[in-house]
Amino acid sequence: MRKSILITGCSSGIGRDAAEGLNRRGWRVFASCRKERDCAALRDAGFESPLIDYADPESIRTGLAEVLEATGGTLDALFNNGAYALPGAVEDLPREGLAELFETNVFGVHDLTRLVIPVMRGQGHGRIVNCSSVLGLVPAPWRGAYVASKYAMEGLTDTLRLEMRDTPIKVILIEPGPVTSKIRVNSIPHFERWIDWRGSARAEQYETRLLKRLYDKRGPDRFELLPEAVTEKLWRALEDPSPRARYFVTTPTYVFGTLRHIVPTSWMDWILAKG
């Protein structure tokens, strides 16, 4: 029988490529999205696609139930990939905007993971892979909400990995740096909803820095890789007999994953402030 995996956030980018790549490798892929129209498009492409919106606890329960009904109650792997960004200076970030982002990037991931653990414990095996970021390792200006959510994911994942040592469940982090996706474009509505940049003490900096990055068309970031690079590390995390705790993707993640342990904080701040 084919191994089964549930992947969240499959409408585009990392999630979509992971679904296609693992399908080619023989996995039975359940490629979930948070919008029905995206699920329908994936079904038209031949995937099984349950509706799972991390911000909607009921959809998490019903989406997973759909997967388990299709597999006869088993699930070999979970890839928690869905997330979004809310750019803006921390001092301009309303509590409500931060809370809404955490519902998706942290709490929904946690809810789905908790529901999957009993399934994997009962079947005697399983792998939970969480997609973090280089911004789960180091901060960056204008990205405080996203950084905070990925730091939280890192803490929960590291703790869960320790607690699962006496079970057959492996818990793994994948940490990409710049990867081609729609996360910047998809962040614009959240920025426009929550950030009053014109009323900010940093209005001039918004105009000269953040707005240009958000709205101007441009080429790939330096060191940016295609989503296939993440899919390759995901496959290794799923197939390695003794998987690593972390799999880095892209040069910046390797660099900052090392520097944060050896460079004084003041030096790191200088480097990271440069963007």
PDB file of C-alpha atoms in Angstrom:
ATOM      1  CA  MET A   1       0.000   0.000   0.000  1.00  0.00           C
ATOM      2  CA  ARG A   2       1.107   3.551  -0.733  1.00  0.00           C
ATOM      3  CA  LYS A   3       2.143   5.687   2.223  1.00  0.00           C
ATOM      4  CA  SER A   4      -0.258   8.535   2.929  1.00  0.00           C
ATOM      5  CA  ILE A   5       0.478  12.166   3.745  1.00  0.00           C
ATOM      6  CA  LEU A   6      -1.689  15.172   4.541  1.00  0.00           C
ATOM      7  CA  ILE A   7      -0.222  18.481   3.346  1.00  0.00           C
ATOM      8  CA  THR A   8      -1.754  21.859   4.209  1.00  0.00           C
ATOM      9  CA  GLY A   9      -1.556  25.060   2.187  1.00  0.00           C
ATOM     10  CA  CYS A  10      -1.456  23.403  -1.231  1.00  0.00           C
ATOM     11  CA  SER A  11      -3.038  26.111  -3.383  1.00  0.00           C
ATOM     12  CA  SER A  12       0.389  27.246  -4.635  1.00  0.00           C
ATOM     13  CA  GLY A  13       4.080  27.493  -3.805  1.00  0.00           C
ATOM     14  CA  ILE A  14       5.705  25.049  -1.412  1.00  0.00           C
ATOM     15  CA  GLY A  15       2.522  23.107  -0.656  1.00  0.00           C
ATOM     16  CA  ARG A  16       1.522  22.600  -4.267  1.00  0.00           C
ATOM     17  CA  ASP A  17       4.998  21.502  -5.302  1.00  0.00           C
ATOM     18  CA  ALA A  18       5.241  19.144  -2.317  1.00  0.00           C
ATOM     19  CA  ALA A  19       1.930  17.542  -3.280  1.00  0.00           C
ATOM     20  CA  GLU A  20       3.021  17.051  -6.881  1.00  0.00           C
ATOM     21  CA  GLY A  21       6.511  15.878  -5.967  1.00  0.00           C
ATOM     22  CA  LEU A  22       5.420  13.297  -3.401  1.00  0.00           C
ATOM     23  CA  ASN A  23       2.690  12.063  -5.707  1.00  0.00           C
ATOM     24  CA  ARG A  24       5.339  11.356  -8.327  1.00  0.00           C
ATOM     25  CA  ARG A  25       7.339   9.466  -5.695  1.00  0.00           C
ATOM     26  CA  GLY A  26       4.399   7.164  -5.039  1.00  0.00           C
ATOM     27  CA  TRP A  27       2.806   8.717  -1.965  1.00  0.00           C
ATOM     28  CA  ARG A  28      -0.951   9.015  -1.573  1.00  0.00           C
ATOM     29  CA  VAL A  29      -1.252  12.757  -1.116  1.00  0.00           C
ATOM     30  CA  PHE A  30      -4.113  14.571   0.556  1.00  0.00           C
ATOM     31  CA  ALA A  31      -3.512  18.138  -0.592  1.00  0.00           C
ATOM     32  CA  SER A  32      -5.591  20.497   1.533  1.00  0.00           C
ATOM     33  CA  CYS A  33      -6.413  24.174   1.032  1.00  0.00           C
ATOM     34  CA  ARG A  34      -8.357  26.707   3.063  1.00  0.00           C
ATOM     35  CA  LYS A  35     -10.625  27.764   0.175  1.00  0.00           C
ATOM     36  CA  GLU A  36     -13.027  25.439  -1.588  1.00  0.00           C
ATOM     37  CA  ARG A  37     -12.211  26.818  -5.043  1.00  0.00           C
ATOM     38  CA  ASP A  38      -8.563  25.857  -4.567  1.00  0.00           C
ATOM     39  CA  CYS A  39      -9.566  22.391  -3.345  1.00  0.00           C
ATOM     40  CA  ALA A  40     -11.764  22.006  -6.423  1.00  0.00           C
ATOM     41  CA  ALA A  41      -8.845  22.924  -8.693  1.00  0.00           C
ATOM     42  CA  LEU A  42      -6.671  20.291  -7.032  1.00  0.00           C
ATOM     43  CA  ARG A  43      -9.398  17.671  -7.362  1.00  0.00           C
ATOM     44  CA  ASP A  44      -9.639  18.507 -11.061  1.00  0.00           C
ATOM     45  CA  ALA A  45      -5.875  17.886 -11.199  1.00  0.00           C
ATOM     46  CA  GLY A  46      -6.392  14.409  -9.736  1.00  0.00           C
ATOM     47  CA  PHE A  47      -5.653  15.018  -6.046  1.00  0.00           C
ATOM     48  CA  GLU A  48      -7.711  14.193  -3.007  1.00  0.00           C
ATOM     49  CA  SER A  49      -8.171  17.617  -1.461  1.00  0.00           C
ATOM     50  CA  PRO A  50      -9.942  18.118   1.880  1.00  0.00           C
ATOM     51  CA  LEU A  51     -10.858  21.624   2.972  1.00  0.00           C
ATOM     52  CA  ILE A  52      -8.725  22.618   5.972  1.00  0.00           C
ATOM     53  CA  ASP A  53      -8.519  26.192   7.204  1.00  0.00           C
ATOM     54  CA  TYR A  54      -6.194  26.489  10.206  1.00  0.00           C
ATOM     55  CA  ALA A  55      -8.283  29.414  11.478  1.00  0.00           C
ATOM     56  CA  ASP A  56     -11.429  27.243  11.514  1.00  0.00           C
ATOM     57  CA  PRO A  57     -11.223  24.423  14.110  1.00  0.00           C
ATOM     58  CA  GLU A  58     -14.280  22.670  12.672  1.00  0.00           C
ATOM     59  CA  SER A  59     -12.679  22.455   9.221  1.00  0.00           C
ATOM     60  CA  ILE A  60      -9.584  20.923  10.829  1.00  0.00           C
ATOM     61  CA  ARG A  61     -11.684  18.197  12.427  1.00  0.00           C
ATOM     62  CA  THR A  62     -13.817  17.487   9.365  1.00  0.00           C
ATOM     63  CA  GLY A  63     -10.873  17.673   6.950  1.00  0.00           C
ATOM     64  CA  LEU A  64      -8.845  15.166   8.926  1.00  0.00           C
ATOM     65  CA  ALA A  65     -11.907  12.933   9.320  1.00  0.00           C
ATOM     66  CA  GLU A  66     -12.254  12.910   5.531  1.00  0.00           C
ATOM     67  CA  VAL A  67      -8.646  11.803   5.179  1.00  0.00           C
ATOM     68  CA  LEU A  68      -8.980   9.048   7.785  1.00  0.00           C
ATOM     69  CA  GLU A  69     -12.181   7.768   6.236  1.00  0.00           C
ATOM     70  CA  ALA A  70     -10.409   7.467   2.889  1.00  0.00           C
ATOM     71  CA  THR A  71      -7.401   5.622   4.378  1.00  0.00           C
ATOM     72  CA  GLY A  72      -9.261   3.361   6.766  1.00  0.00           C
ATOM     73  CA  GLY A  73      -8.075   5.312   9.802  1.00  0.00           C
ATOM     74  CA  THR A  74      -4.347   5.644   9.157  1.00  0.00           C
ATOM     75  CA  LEU A  75      -1.998   8.451   8.224  1.00  0.00           C
ATOM     76  CA  ASP A  76       1.735   8.011   7.708  1.00  0.00           C
ATOM     77  CA  ALA A  77       2.771  11.657   7.651  1.00  0.00           C
ATOM     78  CA  LEU A  78       1.600  15.234   8.188  1.00  0.00           C
ATOM     79  CA  PHE A  79       3.267  18.260   6.601  1.00  0.00           C
ATOM     80  CA  ASN A  80       2.107  21.448   8.326  1.00  0.00           C
ATOM     81  CA  ASN A  81       2.846  23.982   5.619  1.00  0.00           C
ATOM     82  CA  GLY A  82       0.043  26.567   5.574  1.00  0.00           C
ATOM     83  CA  ALA A  83       0.904  30.080   6.819  1.00  0.00           C
ATOM     84  CA  TYR A  84       0.720  33.742   5.841  1.00  0.00           C
ATOM     85  CA  ALA A  85       2.575  36.976   6.596  1.00  0.00           C
ATOM     86  CA  LEU A  86       1.516  40.354   7.971  1.00  0.00           C
ATOM     87  CA  PRO A  87       4.289  42.859   7.204  1.00  0.00           C
ATOM     88  CA  GLY A  88       4.705  46.017   9.222  1.00  0.00           C
ATOM     89  CA  ALA A  89       6.687  47.520  12.084  1.00  0.00           C
ATOM     90  CA  VAL A  90       6.024  45.866  15.443  1.00  0.00           C
ATOM     91  CA  GLU A  91       4.956  49.199  16.970  1.00  0.00           C
ATOM     92  CA  ASP A  92       2.220  49.470  14.313  1.00  0.00           C
ATOM     93  CA  LEU A  93       0.962  45.900  14.663  1.00  0.00           C
ATOM     94  CA  PRO A  94      -2.495  45.756  16.305  1.00  0.00           C
ATOM     95  CA  ARG A  95      -3.130  42.977  18.777  1.00  0.00           C
ATOM     96  CA  GLU A  96      -6.091  41.781  16.693  1.00  0.00           C
ATOM     97  CA  GLY A  97      -3.931  41.384  13.583  1.00  0.00           C
ATOM     98  CA  LEU A  98      -1.280  39.462  15.488  1.00  0.00           C
ATOM     99  CA  ALA A  99      -3.915  37.229  17.098  1.00  0.00           C
ATOM    100  CA  GLU A 100      -5.507  36.469  13.737  1.00  0.00           C
ATOM    101  CA  LEU A 101      -2.155  35.502  12.237  1.00  0.00           C
ATOM    102  CA  PHE A 102      -1.376  33.240  15.206  1.00  0.00           C
ATOM    103  CA  GLU A 103      -4.703  31.453  14.695  1.00  0.00           C
ATOM    104  CA  THR A 104      -3.422  30.243  11.336  1.00  0.00           C
ATOM    105  CA  ASN A 105       0.346  30.038  11.751  1.00  0.00           C
ATOM    106  CA  VAL A 106       0.431  28.528  15.252  1.00  0.00           C
ATOM    107  CA  PHE A 107      -2.867  27.519  16.850  1.00  0.00           C
ATOM    108  CA  GLY A 108      -4.305  25.776  13.801  1.00  0.00           C
ATOM    109  CA  VAL A 109      -1.057  23.884  13.272  1.00  0.00           C
ATOM    110  CA  HIS A 110      -1.168  22.862  16.920  1.00  0.00           C
ATOM    111  CA  ASP A 111      -4.804  21.738  16.694  1.00  0.00           C
ATOM    112  CA  LEU A 112      -4.212  19.546  13.656  1.00  0.00           C
ATOM    113  CA  THR A 113      -1.044  18.078  15.135  1.00  0.00           C
ATOM    114  CA  ARG A 114      -2.816  17.135  18.367  1.00  0.00           C
ATOM    115  CA  LEU A 115      -5.547  15.340  16.402  1.00  0.00           C
ATOM    116  CA  VAL A 116      -3.002  13.420  14.317  1.00  0.00           C
ATOM    117  CA  ILE A 117      -0.823  12.216  17.210  1.00  0.00           C
ATOM    118  CA  PRO A 118      -3.338   9.625  18.553  1.00  0.00           C
ATOM    119  CA  VAL A 119      -3.730   8.200  15.048  1.00  0.00           C
ATOM    120  CA  MET A 120       0.022   7.782  14.633  1.00  0.00           C
ATOM    121  CA  ARG A 121       0.480   6.460  18.157  1.00  0.00           C
ATOM    122  CA  GLY A 122      -2.243   3.879  17.571  1.00  0.00           C
ATOM    123  CA  GLN A 123      -0.800   2.653  14.280  1.00  0.00           C
ATOM    124  CA  GLY A 124       2.726   2.482  15.670  1.00  0.00           C
ATOM    125  CA  HIS A 125       4.481   4.983  13.386  1.00  0.00           C
ATOM    126  CA  GLY A 126       4.260   8.443  11.877  1.00  0.00           C
ATOM    127  CA  ARG A 127       6.120  11.605  10.941  1.00  0.00           C
ATOM    128  CA  ILE A 128       5.074  15.169  11.650  1.00  0.00           C
ATOM    129  CA  VAL A 129       6.968  17.721   9.587  1.00  0.00           C
ATOM    130  CA  ASN A 130       6.489  21.425  10.296  1.00  0.00           C
ATOM    131  CA  CYS A 131       7.494  24.094   7.800  1.00  0.00           C
ATOM    132  CA  SER A 132       9.225  26.879   9.679  1.00  0.00           C
ATOM    133  CA  SER A 133      11.560  29.457   8.129  1.00  0.00           C
ATOM    134  CA  VAL A 134      14.924  31.132   8.422  1.00  0.00           C
ATOM    135  CA  LEU A 135      12.748  33.675  10.254  1.00  0.00           C
ATOM    136  CA  GLY A 136      12.172  31.017  12.891  1.00  0.00           C
ATOM    137  CA  LEU A 137      15.909  31.253  13.574  1.00  0.00           C
ATOM    138  CA  VAL A 138      16.644  34.975  13.280  1.00  0.00           C
ATOM    139  CA  PRO A 139      14.485  38.125  13.097  1.00  0.00           C
ATOM    140  CA  ALA A 140      14.118  40.624  10.272  1.00  0.00           C
ATOM    141  CA  PRO A 141      12.777  44.188  10.228  1.00  0.00           C
ATOM    142  CA  TRP A 142       9.125  44.626   9.158  1.00  0.00           C
ATOM    143  CA  ARG A 143       8.365  40.934   9.685  1.00  0.00           C
ATOM    144  CA  GLY A 144       7.657  40.834  13.406  1.00  0.00           C
ATOM    145  CA  ALA A 145       4.316  39.006  13.225  1.00  0.00           C
ATOM    146  CA  TYR A 146       5.643  36.265  10.956  1.00  0.00           C
ATOM    147  CA  VAL A 147       8.887  35.969  12.939  1.00  0.00           C
ATOM    148  CA  ALA A 148       6.967  35.631  16.200  1.00  0.00           C
ATOM    149  CA  SER A 149       4.745  32.900  14.758  1.00  0.00           C
ATOM    150  CA  LYS A 150       7.696  30.909  13.447  1.00  0.00           C
ATOM    151  CA  TYR A 151       9.603  31.289  16.728  1.00  0.00           C
ATOM    152  CA  ALA A 152       6.500  29.889  18.429  1.00  0.00           C
ATOM    153  CA  MET A 153       6.345  27.001  15.963  1.00  0.00           C
ATOM    154  CA  GLU A 154      10.011  26.245  16.586  1.00  0.00           C
ATOM    155  CA  GLY A 155       9.452  26.113  20.340  1.00  0.00           C
ATOM    156  CA  LEU A 156       6.402  23.884  20.122  1.00  0.00           C
ATOM    157  CA  THR A 157       8.069  21.579  17.599  1.00  0.00           C
ATOM    158  CA  ASP A 158      11.306  21.233  19.549  1.00  0.00           C
ATOM    159  CA  THR A 159       9.389  20.437  22.723  1.00  0.00           C
ATOM    160  CA  LEU A 160       7.107  17.971  20.960  1.00  0.00           C
ATOM    161  CA  ARG A 161      10.152  16.222  19.470  1.00  0.00           C
ATOM    162  CA  LEU A 162      11.568  15.723  22.966  1.00  0.00           C
ATOM    163  CA  GLU A 163       8.267  14.467  24.309  1.00  0.00           C
ATOM    164  CA  MET A 164       7.801  12.031  21.426  1.00  0.00           C
ATOM    165  CA  ARG A 165      11.162  10.334  21.999  1.00  0.00           C
ATOM    166  CA  ASP A 166       9.420   7.462  23.775  1.00  0.00           C
ATOM    167  CA  THR A 167       6.979   6.963  20.883  1.00  0.00           C
ATOM    168  CA  PRO A 168       7.385   5.828  17.256  1.00  0.00           C
ATOM    169  CA  ILE A 169       6.465   9.328  16.043  1.00  0.00           C
ATOM    170  CA  LYS A 170       9.225  11.454  14.477  1.00  0.00           C
ATOM    171  CA  VAL A 171       8.900  15.254  14.668  1.00  0.00           C
ATOM    172  CA  ILE A 172      10.899  17.313  12.180  1.00  0.00           C
ATOM    173  CA  LEU A 173      11.390  20.946  11.148  1.00  0.00           C
ATOM    174  CA  ILE A 174      12.050  22.191   7.626  1.00  0.00           C
ATOM    175  CA  GLU A 175      13.484  25.708   7.539  1.00  0.00           C
ATOM    176  CA  PRO A 176      13.465  27.421   4.138  1.00  0.00           C
ATOM    177  CA  GLY A 177      14.921  30.803   3.349  1.00  0.00           C
ATOM    178  CA  PRO A 178      13.826  32.693   0.230  1.00  0.00           C
ATOM    179  CA  VAL A 179      11.696  30.358  -1.904  1.00  0.00           C
ATOM    180  CA  THR A 180       9.565  31.338  -4.896  1.00  0.00           C
ATOM    181  CA  SER A 181       5.961  31.634  -3.694  1.00  0.00           C
ATOM    182  CA  LYS A 182       2.999  34.009  -3.428  1.00  0.00           C
ATOM    183  CA  ILE A 183       3.552  34.812   0.244  1.00  0.00           C
ATOM    184  CA  ARG A 184       4.531  38.433  -0.453  1.00  0.00           C
ATOM    185  CA  VAL A 185       1.567  39.083  -2.749  1.00  0.00           C
ATOM    186  CA  ASN A 186      -0.783  37.243  -0.403  1.00  0.00           C
ATOM    187  CA  SER A 187       0.401  39.410   2.498  1.00  0.00           C
ATOM    188  CA  ILE A 188      -0.778  42.651   0.879  1.00  0.00           C
ATOM    189  CA  PRO A 189      -4.467  42.367   1.920  1.00  0.00           C
ATOM    190  CA  HIS A 190      -3.422  41.666   5.514  1.00  0.00           C
ATOM    191  CA  PHE A 191      -1.076  44.670   5.479  1.00  0.00           C
ATOM    192  CA  GLU A 192      -3.787  46.928   4.061  1.00  0.00           C
ATOM    193  CA  ARG A 193      -6.311  45.707   6.623  1.00  0.00           C
ATOM    194  CA  TRP A 194      -4.221  46.004   9.770  1.00  0.00           C
ATOM    195  CA  ILE A 195      -1.344  48.472   9.298  1.00  0.00           C
ATOM    196  CA  ASP A 196      -1.999  52.216   9.415  1.00  0.00           C
ATOM    197  CA  TRP A 197       1.315  53.088   7.863  1.00  0.00           C
ATOM    198  CA  ARG A 198       0.339  56.665   6.986  1.00  0.00           C
ATOM    199  CA  GLY A 199      -0.276  57.375  10.673  1.00  0.00           C
ATOM    200  CA  SER A 200       2.965  55.726  11.737  1.00  0.00           C
ATOM    201  CA  ALA A 201       6.025  57.486  13.082  1.00  0.00           C
ATOM    202  CA  ARG A 202       7.823  55.426  10.429  1.00  0.00           C
ATOM    203  CA  ALA A 203       5.694  56.567   7.483  1.00  0.00           C
ATOM    204  CA  GLU A 204       8.738  57.730   5.509  1.00  0.00           C
ATOM    205  CA  GLN A 205      10.485  54.404   6.039  1.00  0.00           C
ATOM    206  CA  TYR A 206       7.372  52.569   4.870  1.00  0.00           C
ATOM    207  CA  GLU A 207       7.400  54.590   1.649  1.00  0.00           C
ATOM    208  CA  THR A 208      11.083  54.145   0.938  1.00  0.00           C
ATOM    209  CA  ARG A 209      11.455  50.522   2.058  1.00  0.00           C
ATOM    210  CA  LEU A 210       8.467  48.296   2.751  1.00  0.00           C
ATOM    211  CA  LEU A 211       5.978  49.603   0.178  1.00  0.00           C
ATOM    212  CA  LYS A 212       8.495  49.229  -2.622  1.00  0.00           C
ATOM    213  CA  ARG A 213       9.096  45.627  -1.666  1.00  0.00           C
ATOM    214  CA  LEU A 214       5.393  44.858  -1.333  1.00  0.00           C
ATOM    215  CA  TYR A 215       4.034  46.513  -4.447  1.00  0.00           C
ATOM    216  CA  ASP A 216       6.835  46.894  -6.998  1.00  0.00           C
ATOM    217  CA  LYS A 217       7.299  44.131  -9.522  1.00  0.00           C
ATOM    218  CA  ARG A 218      10.773  42.661  -9.260  1.00  0.00           C
ATOM    219  CA  GLY A 219      12.839  39.601  -9.934  1.00  0.00           C
ATOM    220  CA  PRO A 220      13.755  36.829  -7.500  1.00  0.00           C
ATOM    221  CA  ASP A 221      15.436  37.631  -4.194  1.00  0.00           C
ATOM    222  CA  ARG A 222      19.118  36.904  -3.828  1.00  0.00           C
ATOM    223  CA  PHE A 223      19.649  33.186  -3.149  1.00  0.00           C
ATOM    224  CA  GLU A 224      15.969  32.452  -3.924  1.00  0.00           C
ATOM    225  CA  LEU A 225      15.246  28.848  -4.874  1.00  0.00           C
ATOM    226  CA  LEU A 226      12.233  27.184  -6.449  1.00  0.00           C
ATOM    227  CA  PRO A 227       9.819  25.190  -4.235  1.00  0.00           C
ATOM    228  CA  GLU A 228      11.368  21.951  -5.514  1.00  0.00           C
ATOM    229  CA  ALA A 229      14.234  22.576  -3.093  1.00  0.00           C
ATOM    230  CA  VAL A 230      11.842  22.298  -0.161  1.00  0.00           C
ATOM    231  CA  THR A 231      10.144  19.224  -1.609  1.00  0.00           C
ATOM    232  CA  GLU A 232      13.496  17.466  -1.845  1.00  0.00           C
ATOM    233  CA  LYS A 233      14.196  18.105   1.844  1.00  0.00           C
ATOM    234  CA  LEU A 234      10.658  17.048   2.737  1.00  0.00           C
ATOM    235  CA  TRP A 235      11.149  13.747   0.949  1.00  0.00           C
ATOM    236  CA  ARG A 236      14.359  13.178   2.904  1.00  0.00           C
ATOM    237  CA  ALA A 237      12.612  14.029   6.175  1.00  0.00           C
ATOM    238  CA  LEU A 238       9.955  11.437   5.337  1.00  0.00           C
ATOM    239  CA  GLU A 239      12.201   8.697   3.993  1.00  0.00           C
ATOM    240  CA  ASP A 240      15.425   8.942   6.037  1.00  0.00           C
ATOM    241  CA  PRO A 241      15.491   6.012   8.512  1.00  0.00           C
ATOM    242  CA  SER A 242      16.806   8.373  11.196  1.00  0.00           C
ATOM    243  CA  PRO A 243      15.652  11.841  10.164  1.00  0.00           C
ATOM    244  CA  ARG A 244      17.360  14.991  11.374  1.00  0.00           C
ATOM    245  CA  ALA A 245      15.623  17.361  13.739  1.00  0.00           C
ATOM    246  CA  ARG A 246      16.067  20.152  11.165  1.00  0.00           C
ATOM    247  CA  TYR A 247      16.518  20.402   7.417  1.00  0.00           C
ATOM    248  CA  PHE A 248      17.820  23.754   6.125  1.00  0.00           C
ATOM    249  CA  VAL A 249      16.874  25.019   2.669  1.00  0.00           C
ATOM    250  CA  THR A 250      18.674  27.888   0.849  1.00  0.00           C
ATOM    251  CA  THR A 251      22.017  29.552   1.592  1.00  0.00           C
ATOM    252  CA  PRO A 252      20.694  32.198   4.052  1.00  0.00           C
ATOM    253  CA  THR A 253      19.272  29.501   6.327  1.00  0.00           C
ATOM    254  CA  TYR A 254      22.598  27.670   6.482  1.00  0.00           C
ATOM    255  CA  VAL A 255      24.463  30.938   7.090  1.00  0.00           C
ATOM    256  CA  PHE A 256      22.196  32.367   9.780  1.00  0.00           C
ATOM    257  CA  GLY A 257      21.581  28.972  11.342  1.00  0.00           C
ATOM    258  CA  THR A 258      25.321  28.894  12.013  1.00  0.00           C
ATOM    259  CA  LEU A 259      26.021  32.567  12.763  1.00  0.00           C
ATOM    260  CA  ARG A 260      23.368  32.834  15.466  1.00  0.00           C
ATOM    261  CA  HIS A 261      25.411  30.430  17.607  1.00  0.00           C
ATOM    262  CA  ILE A 262      28.810  32.072  17.175  1.00  0.00           C
ATOM    263  CA  VAL A 263      28.313  35.798  16.508  1.00  0.00           C
ATOM    264  CA  PRO A 264      27.560  38.304  19.312  1.00  0.00           C
ATOM    265  CA  THR A 265      24.019  39.655  19.333  1.00  0.00           C
ATOM    266  CA  SER A 266      25.159  43.200  18.537  1.00  0.00           C
ATOM    267  CA  TRP A 267      26.936  41.961  15.411  1.00  0.00           C
ATOM    268  CA  MET A 268      23.928  39.915  14.366  1.00  0.00           C
ATOM    269  CA  ASP A 269      21.673  42.927  14.848  1.00  0.00           C
ATOM    270  CA  TRP A 270      23.929  44.973  12.554  1.00  0.00           C
ATOM    271  CA  ILE A 271      23.849  42.267   9.879  1.00  0.00           C
ATOM    272  CA  LEU A 272      20.101  41.646  10.097  1.00  0.00           C
ATOM    273  CA  ALA A 273      19.231  45.367  10.144  1.00  0.00           C
ATOM    274  CA  LYS A 274      20.776  45.626   6.696  1.00  0.00           C
ATOM    275  CA  GLY A 275      17.967  43.426   5.420  1.00  0.00           C
TER     276      GLY A 275
END
